[in-house]
């Protein structure tokens, strides 16, 4: 029996039962812009099916359960034998299985493969971000493995498979496999050249015994790992299988799982090697050069993952404001709330547009596009992942106290939001990488400037910002201390150029006025007066119930 005082009114219906892909205007436009027209219908249908699954009540329940019931480490069996296994909730396996089946590890062999895979990753990551870690590493391992044609021929079909098989058995007995990565160590962190793990050559050609540790090894249940270790010839990349071909477990002692702020559905671990068998990938002493393409791919996924979180946060905020009444009308009709929501929507659209442009550059893969990616990925990873926590916090606040309650889903988005800025190189690492490219790779600089210059003359605020940036790039004095400022300006002019060229006039005008023209405050909701916000909000709105 419900008491009269418990009558529920003015509560927002859940955002469920919608197509996450088809209702994301910025994303669908980006896919249509970059895809081969001959294959667009197929790609759109594929992504719409994934978007419908992502918006379903079932998938949302999977995401909640995978994060509520975190992975559990089992170091030993009941008899005292080491097993080093991680138990996951069934919903984790459902999420990961759906991602693999949808082709989110298969970008390298299909037409427009990186574009369609990036869009799918952005869509499906909105259900749960944690399982995106093994999806990302599996996808990103391919270019590193291609430095050894024999290894690539053996492993690439497994990594691009659309079949998920979680069993810990030899990879050759499985229809599909997943990959992890182990680079950082306790004493070095991002300074991987300080790694102390050693690799002793064995009699078998290309085989080594590894001894040492890895401070962060995510997804330790994977079938194989790319790791760095000190071989006689210097820091080298290795492929470390979890299970050896004869069925025995490789020496892979999981010491503990990390207790993290967010990303709780994913297992991140500390592991120890003691005579662990591994196969060399690339030449001795060329470990960083071998694994750098994997790092570039995972860095782009960090930007995509942050774009996914921003999109989900903004969609929830706009949805809430559409159905929540206050002060005599719906929240979305209030001028101040409209300013906040439109400001958030600009940030989300800019992130999505930039990330998809970079994914498309991976498909084109001309020399010009490779040079562009070399600089633009680090710039975008730095900026988009930094903007994510601010967007998540403001979007949460749009829901008021309801947004601070776990049932809303917003706290999980907020806890997840700093992650991608930390993983695959923190902000300072990205900024220093950009400085290295600026100083050593003039063709990359030329490609970046050429891309930004495609919008020359379309908006005076963008033109002024580009001119100021070029002046700053030409001033080497104290540049390391100014590195974040430089990279921030590079990111903003890149986003501004893309929006001026591809977004509706209202979106481009608002972005240039605020981000480039200086008419903006220090918080969201400070867009200047006179802008047309209705088109911005309409583009950001998800389908309602």
PDB file of C-alpha atoms in Angstrom, residues 210-316:
ATOM      1  CA  UNK A 210      61.796 -12.948 -18.727  1.00  0.00           C
ATOM      2  CA  UNK A 211      62.393 -12.110 -15.073  1.00  0.00           C
ATOM      3  CA  UNK A 212      60.931  -9.053 -13.372  1.00  0.00           C
ATOM      4  CA  UNK A 213      57.639  -7.315 -12.717  1.00  0.00           C
ATOM      5  CA  UNK A 214      55.036  -4.996 -14.205  1.00  0.00           C
ATOM      6  CA  UNK A 215      53.370  -2.392 -12.015  1.00  0.00           C
ATOM      7  CA  UNK A 216      50.322  -2.036 -14.291  1.00  0.00           C
ATOM      8  CA  UNK A 217      49.082  -4.916 -16.385  1.00  0.00           C
ATOM      9  CA  UNK A 218      45.442  -4.514 -17.310  1.00  0.00           C
ATOM     10  CA  UNK A 219      43.183  -7.352 -18.399  1.00  0.00           C
ATOM     11  CA  UNK A 220      45.478 -10.102 -17.013  1.00  0.00           C
ATOM     12  CA  UNK A 221      43.074 -12.781 -18.282  1.00  0.00           C
ATOM     13  CA  UNK A 222      44.122 -12.029 -21.866  1.00  0.00           C
ATOM     14  CA  UNK A 223      45.675 -14.662 -24.123  1.00  0.00           C
ATOM     15  CA  UNK A 224      48.847 -12.736 -24.842  1.00  0.00           C
ATOM     16  CA  UNK A 225      50.693  -9.594 -23.812  1.00  0.00           C
ATOM     17  CA  UNK A 226      53.140  -7.216 -25.377  1.00  0.00           C
ATOM     18  CA  UNK A 227      55.751  -6.319 -22.780  1.00  0.00           C
ATOM     19  CA  UNK A 228      59.058  -4.478 -22.653  1.00  0.00           C
ATOM     20  CA  UNK A 229      62.192  -5.968 -21.095  1.00  0.00           C
ATOM     21  CA  UNK A 230      65.939  -5.410 -21.151  1.00  0.00           C
ATOM     22  CA  UNK A 231      67.568  -7.877 -23.561  1.00  0.00           C
ATOM     23  CA  UNK A 232      71.345  -8.017 -24.140  1.00  0.00           C
ATOM     24  CA  UNK A 233      70.872  -5.549 -26.994  1.00  0.00           C
ATOM     25  CA  UNK A 234      68.732  -3.121 -25.008  1.00  0.00           C
ATOM     26  CA  UNK A 235      65.056  -2.488 -24.323  1.00  0.00           C
ATOM     27  CA  UNK A 236      63.063  -4.897 -26.470  1.00  0.00           C
ATOM     28  CA  UNK A 237      59.440  -5.780 -27.151  1.00  0.00           C
ATOM     29  CA  UNK A 238      58.187  -9.307 -26.453  1.00  0.00           C
ATOM     30  CA  UNK A 239      55.052 -11.356 -26.971  1.00  0.00           C
ATOM     31  CA  UNK A 240      54.241 -13.222 -23.766  1.00  0.00           C
ATOM     32  CA  UNK A 241      51.534 -15.914 -24.106  1.00  0.00           C
ATOM     33  CA  UNK A 242      49.376 -16.634 -21.071  1.00  0.00           C
ATOM     34  CA  UNK A 243      49.220 -20.358 -21.903  1.00  0.00           C
ATOM     35  CA  UNK A 244      52.004 -22.195 -23.714  1.00  0.00           C
ATOM     36  CA  UNK A 245      51.306 -24.307 -26.822  1.00  0.00           C
ATOM     37  CA  UNK A 246      51.558 -27.544 -24.830  1.00  0.00           C
ATOM     38  CA  UNK A 247      48.750 -26.411 -22.521  1.00  0.00           C
ATOM     39  CA  UNK A 248      50.854 -25.503 -19.501  1.00  0.00           C
ATOM     40  CA  UNK A 249      50.450 -22.102 -17.890  1.00  0.00           C
ATOM     41  CA  UNK A 250      53.252 -19.656 -18.513  1.00  0.00           C
ATOM     42  CA  UNK A 251      54.824 -18.196 -15.358  1.00  0.00           C
ATOM     43  CA  UNK A 252      52.560 -15.210 -14.814  1.00  0.00           C
ATOM     44  CA  UNK A 253      52.074 -14.536 -11.117  1.00  0.00           C
ATOM     45  CA  UNK A 254      49.300 -12.023 -10.451  1.00  0.00           C
ATOM     46  CA  UNK A 255      50.281 -10.449  -7.140  1.00  0.00           C
ATOM     47  CA  UNK A 256      47.216  -8.280  -6.634  1.00  0.00           C
ATOM     48  CA  UNK A 257      44.494  -6.327  -8.421  1.00  0.00           C
ATOM     49  CA  UNK A 258      44.542  -2.541  -8.212  1.00  0.00           C
ATOM     50  CA  UNK A 259      41.828  -0.878  -6.125  1.00  0.00           C
ATOM     51  CA  UNK A 260      40.984   1.948  -8.521  1.00  0.00           C
ATOM     52  CA  UNK A 261      38.906   5.123  -8.369  1.00  0.00           C
ATOM     53  CA  UNK A 262      36.801   3.960 -11.314  1.00  0.00           C
ATOM     54  CA  UNK A 263      37.061   1.459 -14.148  1.00  0.00           C
ATOM     55  CA  UNK A 264      36.020  -1.111 -11.586  1.00  0.00           C
ATOM     56  CA  UNK A 265      34.671  -3.677 -14.025  1.00  0.00           C
ATOM     57  CA  UNK A 266      38.185  -4.091 -15.451  1.00  0.00           C
ATOM     58  CA  UNK A 267      40.979  -5.937 -13.691  1.00  0.00           C
ATOM     59  CA  UNK A 268      44.264  -4.027 -13.492  1.00  0.00           C
ATOM     60  CA  UNK A 269      47.040  -6.008 -11.876  1.00  0.00           C
ATOM     61  CA  UNK A 270      50.626  -6.253 -10.722  1.00  0.00           C
ATOM     62  CA  UNK A 271      52.386  -9.274 -12.206  1.00  0.00           C
ATOM     63  CA  UNK A 272      55.691 -11.034 -11.683  1.00  0.00           C
ATOM     64  CA  UNK A 273      57.782 -12.961 -14.216  1.00  0.00           C
ATOM     65  CA  UNK A 274      60.300 -15.627 -13.225  1.00  0.00           C
ATOM     66  CA  UNK A 275      61.768 -17.427 -16.221  1.00  0.00           C
ATOM     67  CA  UNK A 276      58.620 -16.588 -18.152  1.00  0.00           C
ATOM     68  CA  UNK A 277      58.735 -17.685 -21.795  1.00  0.00           C
ATOM     69  CA  UNK A 278      58.356 -14.931 -24.392  1.00  0.00           C
ATOM     70  CA  UNK A 279      58.989 -14.374 -28.076  1.00  0.00           C
ATOM     71  CA  UNK A 280      60.890 -11.332 -29.321  1.00  0.00           C
ATOM     72  CA  UNK A 281      58.903  -8.878 -31.465  1.00  0.00           C
ATOM     73  CA  UNK A 282      61.127  -6.745 -33.669  1.00  0.00           C
ATOM     74  CA  UNK A 283      64.829  -6.218 -33.129  1.00  0.00           C
ATOM     75  CA  UNK A 284      66.676  -6.157 -29.826  1.00  0.00           C
ATOM     76  CA  UNK A 285      67.036  -2.627 -28.535  1.00  0.00           C
ATOM     77  CA  UNK A 286      64.082  -1.403 -30.634  1.00  0.00           C
ATOM     78  CA  UNK A 287      61.371  -2.031 -28.074  1.00  0.00           C
ATOM     79  CA  UNK A 288      59.944   1.477 -27.957  1.00  0.00           C
ATOM     80  CA  UNK A 289      60.023   1.822 -31.747  1.00  0.00           C
ATOM     81  CA  UNK A 290      58.226  -1.529 -32.090  1.00  0.00           C
ATOM     82  CA  UNK A 291      55.480  -0.816 -29.609  1.00  0.00           C
ATOM     83  CA  UNK A 292      54.968   2.867 -30.484  1.00  0.00           C
ATOM     84  CA  UNK A 293      52.238   2.156 -33.055  1.00  0.00           C
ATOM     85  CA  UNK A 294      50.347   0.186 -30.419  1.00  0.00           C
ATOM     86  CA  UNK A 295      50.669   3.146 -28.075  1.00  0.00           C
ATOM     87  CA  UNK A 296      49.384   5.513 -30.771  1.00  0.00           C
ATOM     88  CA  UNK A 297      46.316   3.335 -31.308  1.00  0.00           C
ATOM     89  CA  UNK A 298      45.536   3.069 -27.606  1.00  0.00           C
ATOM     90  CA  UNK A 299      46.012   6.834 -27.202  1.00  0.00           C
ATOM     91  CA  UNK A 300      43.399   7.431 -29.866  1.00  0.00           C
ATOM     92  CA  UNK A 301      41.126   5.033 -27.994  1.00  0.00           C
ATOM     93  CA  UNK A 302      41.650   7.143 -24.861  1.00  0.00           C
ATOM     94  CA  UNK A 303      40.247  10.111 -26.777  1.00  0.00           C
ATOM     95  CA  UNK A 304      37.392   7.991 -28.117  1.00  0.00           C
ATOM     96  CA  UNK A 305      36.643   6.641 -24.641  1.00  0.00           C
ATOM     97  CA  UNK A 306      36.536  10.153 -23.203  1.00  0.00           C
ATOM     98  CA  UNK A 307      34.324  11.290 -26.074  1.00  0.00           C
ATOM     99  CA  UNK A 308      31.994   8.395 -25.227  1.00  0.00           C
ATOM    100  CA  UNK A 309      31.804   9.418 -21.578  1.00  0.00           C
ATOM    101  CA  UNK A 310      31.155  13.029 -22.530  1.00  0.00           C
ATOM    102  CA  UNK A 311      28.450  12.058 -24.981  1.00  0.00           C
ATOM    103  CA  UNK A 312      26.695   9.872 -22.413  1.00  0.00           C
ATOM    104  CA  UNK A 313      26.976  12.556 -19.720  1.00  0.00           C
ATOM    105  CA  UNK A 314      25.574  15.269 -22.012  1.00  0.00           C
ATOM    106  CA  UNK A 315      22.806  12.993 -23.297  1.00  0.00           C
ATOM    107  CA  UNK A 316      21.715  12.263 -19.736  1.00  0.00           C
TER     108      UNK A 316
END
